mmCIF file of C-alpha atoms and ligand atoms in Angstrom:
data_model
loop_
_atom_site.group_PDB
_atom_site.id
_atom_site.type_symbol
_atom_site.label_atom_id
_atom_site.label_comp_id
_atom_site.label_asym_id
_atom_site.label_seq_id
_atom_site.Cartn_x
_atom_site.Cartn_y
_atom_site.Cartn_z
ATOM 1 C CA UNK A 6 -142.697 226.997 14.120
ATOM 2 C CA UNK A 7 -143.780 230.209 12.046
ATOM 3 C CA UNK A 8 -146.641 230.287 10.011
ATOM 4 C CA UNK A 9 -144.864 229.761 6.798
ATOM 5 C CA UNK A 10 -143.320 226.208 8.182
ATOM 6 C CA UNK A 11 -146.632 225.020 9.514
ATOM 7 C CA UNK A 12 -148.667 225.645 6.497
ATOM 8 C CA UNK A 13 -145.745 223.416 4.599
ATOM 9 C CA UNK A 14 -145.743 220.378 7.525
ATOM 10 C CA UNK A 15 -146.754 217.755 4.784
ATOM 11 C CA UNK A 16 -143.637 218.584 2.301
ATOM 12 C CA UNK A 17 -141.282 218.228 5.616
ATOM 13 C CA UNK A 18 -142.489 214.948 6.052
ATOM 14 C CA UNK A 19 -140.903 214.172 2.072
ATOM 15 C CA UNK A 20 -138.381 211.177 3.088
ATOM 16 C CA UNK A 21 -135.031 212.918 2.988
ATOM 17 C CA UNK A 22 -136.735 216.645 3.461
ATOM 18 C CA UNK A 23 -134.642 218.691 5.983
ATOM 19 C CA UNK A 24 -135.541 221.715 8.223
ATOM 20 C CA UNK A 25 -132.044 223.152 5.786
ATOM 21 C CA UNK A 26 -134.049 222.191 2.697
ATOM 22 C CA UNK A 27 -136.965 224.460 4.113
ATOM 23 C CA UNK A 28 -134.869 227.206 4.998
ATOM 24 C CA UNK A 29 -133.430 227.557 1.880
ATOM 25 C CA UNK A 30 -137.003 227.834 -0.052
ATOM 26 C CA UNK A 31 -137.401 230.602 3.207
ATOM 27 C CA UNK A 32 -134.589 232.572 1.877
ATOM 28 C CA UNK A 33 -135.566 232.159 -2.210
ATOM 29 C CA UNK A 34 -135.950 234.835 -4.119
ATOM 30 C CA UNK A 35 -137.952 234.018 -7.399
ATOM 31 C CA UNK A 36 -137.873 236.309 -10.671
ATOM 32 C CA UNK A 37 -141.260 235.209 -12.675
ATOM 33 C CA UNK A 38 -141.829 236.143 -16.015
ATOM 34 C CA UNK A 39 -145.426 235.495 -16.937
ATOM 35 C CA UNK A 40 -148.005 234.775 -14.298
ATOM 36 C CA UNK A 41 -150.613 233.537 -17.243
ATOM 37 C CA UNK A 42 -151.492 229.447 -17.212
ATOM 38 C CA UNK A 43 -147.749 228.058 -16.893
ATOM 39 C CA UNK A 44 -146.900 230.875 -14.408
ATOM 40 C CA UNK A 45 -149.762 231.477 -12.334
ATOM 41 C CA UNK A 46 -149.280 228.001 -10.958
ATOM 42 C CA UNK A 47 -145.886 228.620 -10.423
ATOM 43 C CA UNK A 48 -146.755 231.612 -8.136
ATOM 44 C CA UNK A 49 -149.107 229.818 -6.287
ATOM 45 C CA UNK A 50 -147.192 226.832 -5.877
ATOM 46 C CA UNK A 51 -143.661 228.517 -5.038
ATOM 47 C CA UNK A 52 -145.484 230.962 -2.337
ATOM 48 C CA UNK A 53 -147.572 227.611 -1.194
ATOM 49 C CA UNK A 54 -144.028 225.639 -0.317
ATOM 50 C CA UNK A 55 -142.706 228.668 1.154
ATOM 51 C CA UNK A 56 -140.641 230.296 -1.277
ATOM 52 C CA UNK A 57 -139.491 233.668 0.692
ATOM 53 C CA UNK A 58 -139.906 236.420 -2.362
ATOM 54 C CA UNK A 59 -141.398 236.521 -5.579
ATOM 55 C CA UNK A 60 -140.995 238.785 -8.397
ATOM 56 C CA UNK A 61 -143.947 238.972 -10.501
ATOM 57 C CA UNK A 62 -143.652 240.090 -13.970
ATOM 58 C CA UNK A 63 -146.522 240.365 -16.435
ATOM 59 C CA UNK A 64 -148.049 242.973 -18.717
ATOM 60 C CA UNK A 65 -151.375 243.523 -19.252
ATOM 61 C CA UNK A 66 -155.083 243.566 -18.020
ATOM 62 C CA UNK A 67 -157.058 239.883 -17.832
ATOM 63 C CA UNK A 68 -159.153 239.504 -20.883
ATOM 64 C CA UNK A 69 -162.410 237.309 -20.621
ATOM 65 C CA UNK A 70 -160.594 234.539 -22.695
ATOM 66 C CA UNK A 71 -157.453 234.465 -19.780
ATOM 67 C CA UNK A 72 -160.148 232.577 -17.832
ATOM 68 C CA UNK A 73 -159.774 229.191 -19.028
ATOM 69 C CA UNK A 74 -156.453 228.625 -17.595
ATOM 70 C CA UNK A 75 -155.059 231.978 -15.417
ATOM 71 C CA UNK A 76 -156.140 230.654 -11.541
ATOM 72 C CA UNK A 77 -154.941 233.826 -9.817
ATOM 73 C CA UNK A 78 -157.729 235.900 -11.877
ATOM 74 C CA UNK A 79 -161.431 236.262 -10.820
ATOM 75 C CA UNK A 80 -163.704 237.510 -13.169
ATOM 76 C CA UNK A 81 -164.287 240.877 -11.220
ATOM 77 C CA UNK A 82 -160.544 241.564 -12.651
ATOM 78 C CA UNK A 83 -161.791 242.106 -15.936
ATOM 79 C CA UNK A 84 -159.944 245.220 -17.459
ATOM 80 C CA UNK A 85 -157.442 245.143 -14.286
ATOM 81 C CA UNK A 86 -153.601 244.440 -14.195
ATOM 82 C CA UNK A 87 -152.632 240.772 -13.882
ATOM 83 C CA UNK A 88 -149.819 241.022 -12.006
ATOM 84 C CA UNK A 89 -151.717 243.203 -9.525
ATOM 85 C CA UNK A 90 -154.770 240.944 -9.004
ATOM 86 C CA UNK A 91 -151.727 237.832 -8.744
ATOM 87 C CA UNK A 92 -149.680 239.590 -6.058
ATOM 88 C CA UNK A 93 -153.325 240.492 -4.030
ATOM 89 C CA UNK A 94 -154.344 236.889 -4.620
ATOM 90 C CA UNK A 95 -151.135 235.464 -3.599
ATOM 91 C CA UNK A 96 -151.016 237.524 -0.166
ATOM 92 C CA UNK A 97 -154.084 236.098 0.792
ATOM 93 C CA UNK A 98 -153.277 232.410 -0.322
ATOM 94 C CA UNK A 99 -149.285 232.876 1.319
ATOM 95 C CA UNK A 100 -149.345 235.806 3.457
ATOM 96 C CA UNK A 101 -145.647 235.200 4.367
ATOM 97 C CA UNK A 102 -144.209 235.373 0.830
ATOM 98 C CA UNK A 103 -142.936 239.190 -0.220
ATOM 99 C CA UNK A 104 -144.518 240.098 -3.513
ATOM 100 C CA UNK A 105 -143.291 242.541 -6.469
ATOM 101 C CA UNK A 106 -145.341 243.188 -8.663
ATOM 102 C CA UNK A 107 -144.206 244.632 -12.316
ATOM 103 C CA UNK A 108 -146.722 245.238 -15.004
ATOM 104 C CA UNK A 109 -144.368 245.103 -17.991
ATOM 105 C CA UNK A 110 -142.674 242.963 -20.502
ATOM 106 C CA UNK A 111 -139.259 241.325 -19.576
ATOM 107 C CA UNK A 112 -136.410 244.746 -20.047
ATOM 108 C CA UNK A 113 -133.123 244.875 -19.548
ATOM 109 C CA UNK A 114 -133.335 247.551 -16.869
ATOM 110 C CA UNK A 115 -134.483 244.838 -15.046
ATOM 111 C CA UNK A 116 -130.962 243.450 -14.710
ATOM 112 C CA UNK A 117 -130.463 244.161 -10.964
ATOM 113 C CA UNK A 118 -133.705 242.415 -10.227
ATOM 114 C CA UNK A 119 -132.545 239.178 -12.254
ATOM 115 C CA UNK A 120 -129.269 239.375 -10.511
ATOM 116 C CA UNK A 121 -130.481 239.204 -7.142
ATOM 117 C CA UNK A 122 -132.484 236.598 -7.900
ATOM 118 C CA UNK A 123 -131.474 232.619 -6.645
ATOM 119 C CA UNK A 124 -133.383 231.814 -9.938
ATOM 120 C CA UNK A 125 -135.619 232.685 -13.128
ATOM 121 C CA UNK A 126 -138.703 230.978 -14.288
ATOM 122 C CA UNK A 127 -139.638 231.576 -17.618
ATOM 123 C CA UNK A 128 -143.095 231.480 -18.508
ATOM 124 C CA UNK A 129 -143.750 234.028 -21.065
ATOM 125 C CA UNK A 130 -145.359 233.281 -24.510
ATOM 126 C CA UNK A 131 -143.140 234.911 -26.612
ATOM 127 C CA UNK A 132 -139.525 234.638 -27.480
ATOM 128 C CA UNK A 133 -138.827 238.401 -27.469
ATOM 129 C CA UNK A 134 -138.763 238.560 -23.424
ATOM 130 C CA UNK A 135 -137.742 234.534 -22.830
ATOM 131 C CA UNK A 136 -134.447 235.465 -25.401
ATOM 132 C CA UNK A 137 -133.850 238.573 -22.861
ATOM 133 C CA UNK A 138 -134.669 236.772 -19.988
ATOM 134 C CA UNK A 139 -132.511 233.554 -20.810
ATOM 135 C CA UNK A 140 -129.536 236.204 -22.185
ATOM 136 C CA UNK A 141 -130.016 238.488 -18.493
ATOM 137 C CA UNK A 142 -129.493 234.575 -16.835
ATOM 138 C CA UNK A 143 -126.306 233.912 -18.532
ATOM 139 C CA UNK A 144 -124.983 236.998 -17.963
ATOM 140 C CA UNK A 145 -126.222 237.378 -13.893
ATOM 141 C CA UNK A 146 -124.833 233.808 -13.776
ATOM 142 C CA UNK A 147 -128.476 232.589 -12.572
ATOM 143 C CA UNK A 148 -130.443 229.016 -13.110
ATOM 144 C CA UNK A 149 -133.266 229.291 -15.264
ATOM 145 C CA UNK A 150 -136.487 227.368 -15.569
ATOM 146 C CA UNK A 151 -138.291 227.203 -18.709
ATOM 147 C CA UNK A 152 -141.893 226.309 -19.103
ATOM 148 C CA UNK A 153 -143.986 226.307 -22.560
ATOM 149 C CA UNK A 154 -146.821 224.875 -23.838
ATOM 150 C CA UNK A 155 -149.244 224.857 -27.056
ATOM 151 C CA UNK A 156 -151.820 222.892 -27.180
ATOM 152 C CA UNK A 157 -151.952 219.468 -25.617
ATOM 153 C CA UNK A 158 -148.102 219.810 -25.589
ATOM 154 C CA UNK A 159 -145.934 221.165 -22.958
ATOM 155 C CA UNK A 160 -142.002 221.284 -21.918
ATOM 156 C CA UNK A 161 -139.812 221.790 -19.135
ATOM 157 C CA UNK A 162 -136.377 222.444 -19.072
ATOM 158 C CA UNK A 163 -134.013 223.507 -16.474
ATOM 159 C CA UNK A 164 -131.071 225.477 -17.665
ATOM 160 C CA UNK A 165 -127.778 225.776 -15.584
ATOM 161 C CA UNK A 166 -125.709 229.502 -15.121
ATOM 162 C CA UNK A 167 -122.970 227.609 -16.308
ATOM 163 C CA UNK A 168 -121.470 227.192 -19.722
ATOM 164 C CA UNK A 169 -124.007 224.700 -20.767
ATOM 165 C CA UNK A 170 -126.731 224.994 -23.134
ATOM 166 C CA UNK A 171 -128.634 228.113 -23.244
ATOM 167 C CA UNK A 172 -132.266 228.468 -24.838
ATOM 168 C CA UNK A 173 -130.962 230.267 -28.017
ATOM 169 C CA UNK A 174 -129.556 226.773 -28.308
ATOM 170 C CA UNK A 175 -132.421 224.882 -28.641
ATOM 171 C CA UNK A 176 -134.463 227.823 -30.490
ATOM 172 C CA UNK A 177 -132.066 229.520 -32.382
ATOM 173 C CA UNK A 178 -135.165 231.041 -34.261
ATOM 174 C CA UNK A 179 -138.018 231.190 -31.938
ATOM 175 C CA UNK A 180 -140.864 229.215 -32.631
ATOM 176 C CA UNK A 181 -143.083 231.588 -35.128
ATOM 177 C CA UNK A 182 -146.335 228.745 -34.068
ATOM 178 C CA UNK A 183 -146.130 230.761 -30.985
ATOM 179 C CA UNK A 184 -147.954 233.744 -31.691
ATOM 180 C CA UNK A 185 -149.062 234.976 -28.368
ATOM 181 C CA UNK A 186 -152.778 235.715 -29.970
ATOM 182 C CA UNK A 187 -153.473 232.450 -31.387
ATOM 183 C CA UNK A 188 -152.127 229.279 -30.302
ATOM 184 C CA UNK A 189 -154.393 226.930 -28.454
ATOM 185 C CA UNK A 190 -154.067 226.236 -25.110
ATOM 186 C CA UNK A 191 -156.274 223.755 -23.056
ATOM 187 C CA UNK A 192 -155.882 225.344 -19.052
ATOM 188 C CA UNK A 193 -155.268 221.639 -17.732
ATOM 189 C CA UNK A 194 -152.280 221.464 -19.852
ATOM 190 C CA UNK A 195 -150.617 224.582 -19.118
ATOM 191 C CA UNK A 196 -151.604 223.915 -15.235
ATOM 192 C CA UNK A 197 -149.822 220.555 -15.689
ATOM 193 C CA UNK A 198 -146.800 222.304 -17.305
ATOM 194 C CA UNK A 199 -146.865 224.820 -14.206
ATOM 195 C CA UNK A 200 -146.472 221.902 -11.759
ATOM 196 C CA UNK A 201 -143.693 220.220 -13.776
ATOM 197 C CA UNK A 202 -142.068 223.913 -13.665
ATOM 198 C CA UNK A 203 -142.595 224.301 -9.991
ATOM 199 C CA UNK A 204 -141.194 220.710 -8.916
ATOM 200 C CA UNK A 205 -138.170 221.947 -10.817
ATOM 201 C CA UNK A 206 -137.770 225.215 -9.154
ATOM 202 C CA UNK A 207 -138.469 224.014 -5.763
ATOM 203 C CA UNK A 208 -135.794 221.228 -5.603
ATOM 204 C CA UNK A 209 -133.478 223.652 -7.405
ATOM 205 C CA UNK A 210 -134.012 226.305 -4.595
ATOM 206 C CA UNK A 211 -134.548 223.935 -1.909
ATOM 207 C CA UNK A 212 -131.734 221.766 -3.066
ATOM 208 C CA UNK A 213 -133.463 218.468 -2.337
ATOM 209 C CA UNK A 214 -132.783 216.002 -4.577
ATOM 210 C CA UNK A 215 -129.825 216.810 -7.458
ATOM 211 C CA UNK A 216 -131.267 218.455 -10.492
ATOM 212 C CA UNK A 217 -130.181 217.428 -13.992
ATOM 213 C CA UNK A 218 -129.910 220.312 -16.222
ATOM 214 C CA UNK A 219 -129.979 220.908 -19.740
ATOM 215 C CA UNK A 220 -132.614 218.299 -19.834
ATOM 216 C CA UNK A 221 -135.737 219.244 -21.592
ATOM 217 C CA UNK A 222 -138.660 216.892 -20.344
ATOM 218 C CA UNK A 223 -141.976 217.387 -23.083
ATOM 219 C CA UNK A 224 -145.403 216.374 -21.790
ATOM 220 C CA UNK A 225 -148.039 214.991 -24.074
ATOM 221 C CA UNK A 226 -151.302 215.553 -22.901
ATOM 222 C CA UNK A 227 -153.167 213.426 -25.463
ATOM 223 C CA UNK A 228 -151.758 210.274 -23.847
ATOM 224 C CA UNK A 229 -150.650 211.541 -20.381
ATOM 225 C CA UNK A 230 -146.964 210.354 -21.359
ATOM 226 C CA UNK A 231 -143.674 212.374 -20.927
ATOM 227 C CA UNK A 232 -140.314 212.142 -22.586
ATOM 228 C CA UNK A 233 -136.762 213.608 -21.824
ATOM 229 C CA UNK A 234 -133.793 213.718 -23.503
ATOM 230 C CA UNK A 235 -130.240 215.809 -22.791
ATOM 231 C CA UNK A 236 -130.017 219.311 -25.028
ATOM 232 C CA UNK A 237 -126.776 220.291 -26.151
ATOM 233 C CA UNK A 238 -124.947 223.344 -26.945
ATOM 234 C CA UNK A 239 -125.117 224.426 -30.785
ATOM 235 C CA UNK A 240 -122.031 225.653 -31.288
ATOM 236 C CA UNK A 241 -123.573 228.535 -34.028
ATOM 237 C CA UNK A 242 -125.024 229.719 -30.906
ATOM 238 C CA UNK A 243 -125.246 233.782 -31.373
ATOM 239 C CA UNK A 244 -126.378 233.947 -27.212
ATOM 240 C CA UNK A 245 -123.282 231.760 -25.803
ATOM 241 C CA UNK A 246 -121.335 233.595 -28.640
ATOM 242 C CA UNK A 247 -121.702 236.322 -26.469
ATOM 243 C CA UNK A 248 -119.969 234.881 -23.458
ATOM 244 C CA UNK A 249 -119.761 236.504 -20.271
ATOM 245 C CA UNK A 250 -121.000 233.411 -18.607
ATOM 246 C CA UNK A 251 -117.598 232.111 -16.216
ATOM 247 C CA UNK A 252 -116.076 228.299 -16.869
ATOM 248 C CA UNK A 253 -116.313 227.974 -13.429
ATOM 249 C CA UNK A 254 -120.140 228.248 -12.488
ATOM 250 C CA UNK A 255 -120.820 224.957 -13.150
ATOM 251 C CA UNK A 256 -120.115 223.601 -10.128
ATOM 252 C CA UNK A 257 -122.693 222.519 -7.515
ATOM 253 C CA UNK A 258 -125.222 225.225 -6.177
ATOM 254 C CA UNK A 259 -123.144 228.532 -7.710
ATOM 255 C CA UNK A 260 -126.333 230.173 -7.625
ATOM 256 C CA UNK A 261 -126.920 230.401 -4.158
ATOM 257 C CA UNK A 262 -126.548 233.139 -1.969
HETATM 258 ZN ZN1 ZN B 14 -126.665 229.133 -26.672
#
């Protein structure tokens, strides 16, 4: 056994796990956008379970404030790139997963990198890069996981590369509450988001277990409760107006290599 499956011996022992199902989280390769709250626990937990290659992309330098919820920073980052002190934290925590590290917003020369990808996670705070990101999906014909939260209030929603609902769909005008300065955020929610997120992305990549998509699950952390309910397309969609996203990739797994 290598390193990598020995540190994840407990998830092998899920009922139903297989040595396959571990393999295939050997051979992921992640694209991350935002490695703040929501996505620094997706780091951690995707390298954790063995996730082969992450793509880490976040800009800016940690900010005391970042420390009520961003687990990959130590205060000695102060002033430092995020995505630098992420990738140095992750080596140490999951030496065997290959980090990239890229301290800049979500851009569309980025394209290659999304379409080598076996899936997105989305866990920026502002609709500028998760409209790119969700539009660089479609088009690379990739799964997508998106993960918000404001407040005591988070959601989930996986999105499929096929010709389903896309996340212009369900925001067709952003969500102006989410200025990236101000909103509230309590750490424990945005960790418990992160853990949702990563559940998602692991059985997606792993393919253990079947995956419903284009279902947005919301968590409410005032009374610990979650609800989900089926999106749909909106058919004044501008995003799936622009097509390029095949009839036929919604069949089982397209995504995968
Ligand atoms: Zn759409």
């Amino acid at each position: 056994m290598s390193p990598a499956e020995t540190m994840a011996a407990r998830q092998m022992t899920l009922p139903g796990w297989t040595p396959e199902n571990q393999e295939r989280l050997g051979k992921s390769r992640v694209f991350l956008a935002g490695i703040g709250g929501v996505g620094g626990i997706v780091a951690q937990y995707l390298a954790m379970a063995g996730v082969g290659e992450l793509t880490l992309v976040h800009e800016g330098v940690l900010e005391m404030p970042d420390l009520n919820r961003q687990t990959l920073m130590e205060l000695s980052g102060l002033g430092k790139s995020r995505v630098g002190q992420a990738s140095e934290r992750l080596a140490r925590q999951a030496p065997a997963c290959r980090i990239t590290a890229i301290d800049a917003r979500v851009s569309g020369w980025m394209e290659p990198l999304v379409a080598s990808a076996d899936l997105l996670v989305d866990a920026r705070t502002n609709f500028e890069e998760r409209f790119l990101l969700g539009r660089l999906a479609r088009r690379a014909g990739k799964p997508l996981v998106f993960a918000a939260m404001n407040g005591m209030e988070g959601m989930v929603v996986p999105l499929g590369p096929g010709s389903g609902p896309c996340l212009e769909c369900l925001f067709p005008e952003g969500d102006p509450s989410w200025d990236p300065l101000g909103f509230p955020v309590l750490g424990a929610v945005s960790g418990a988001v992160g853990a949702m997120a990563s559940v998602l992305a692991i059985r997606i990549l792993s393919g253990y277990g079947g995956v419903p998509l284009s279902r947005m699950t919301v968590f409410e952390g005032m009374d610990l409760s979650t609800r989900s309910f089926r999106i749909r397309k909106n058919g004044r969609c501008a995003a799936c107006r622009e097509g390029a996203v095949p009839e036929a990739a919604d069949h089982e797994k397209p995504w995968r290599r």
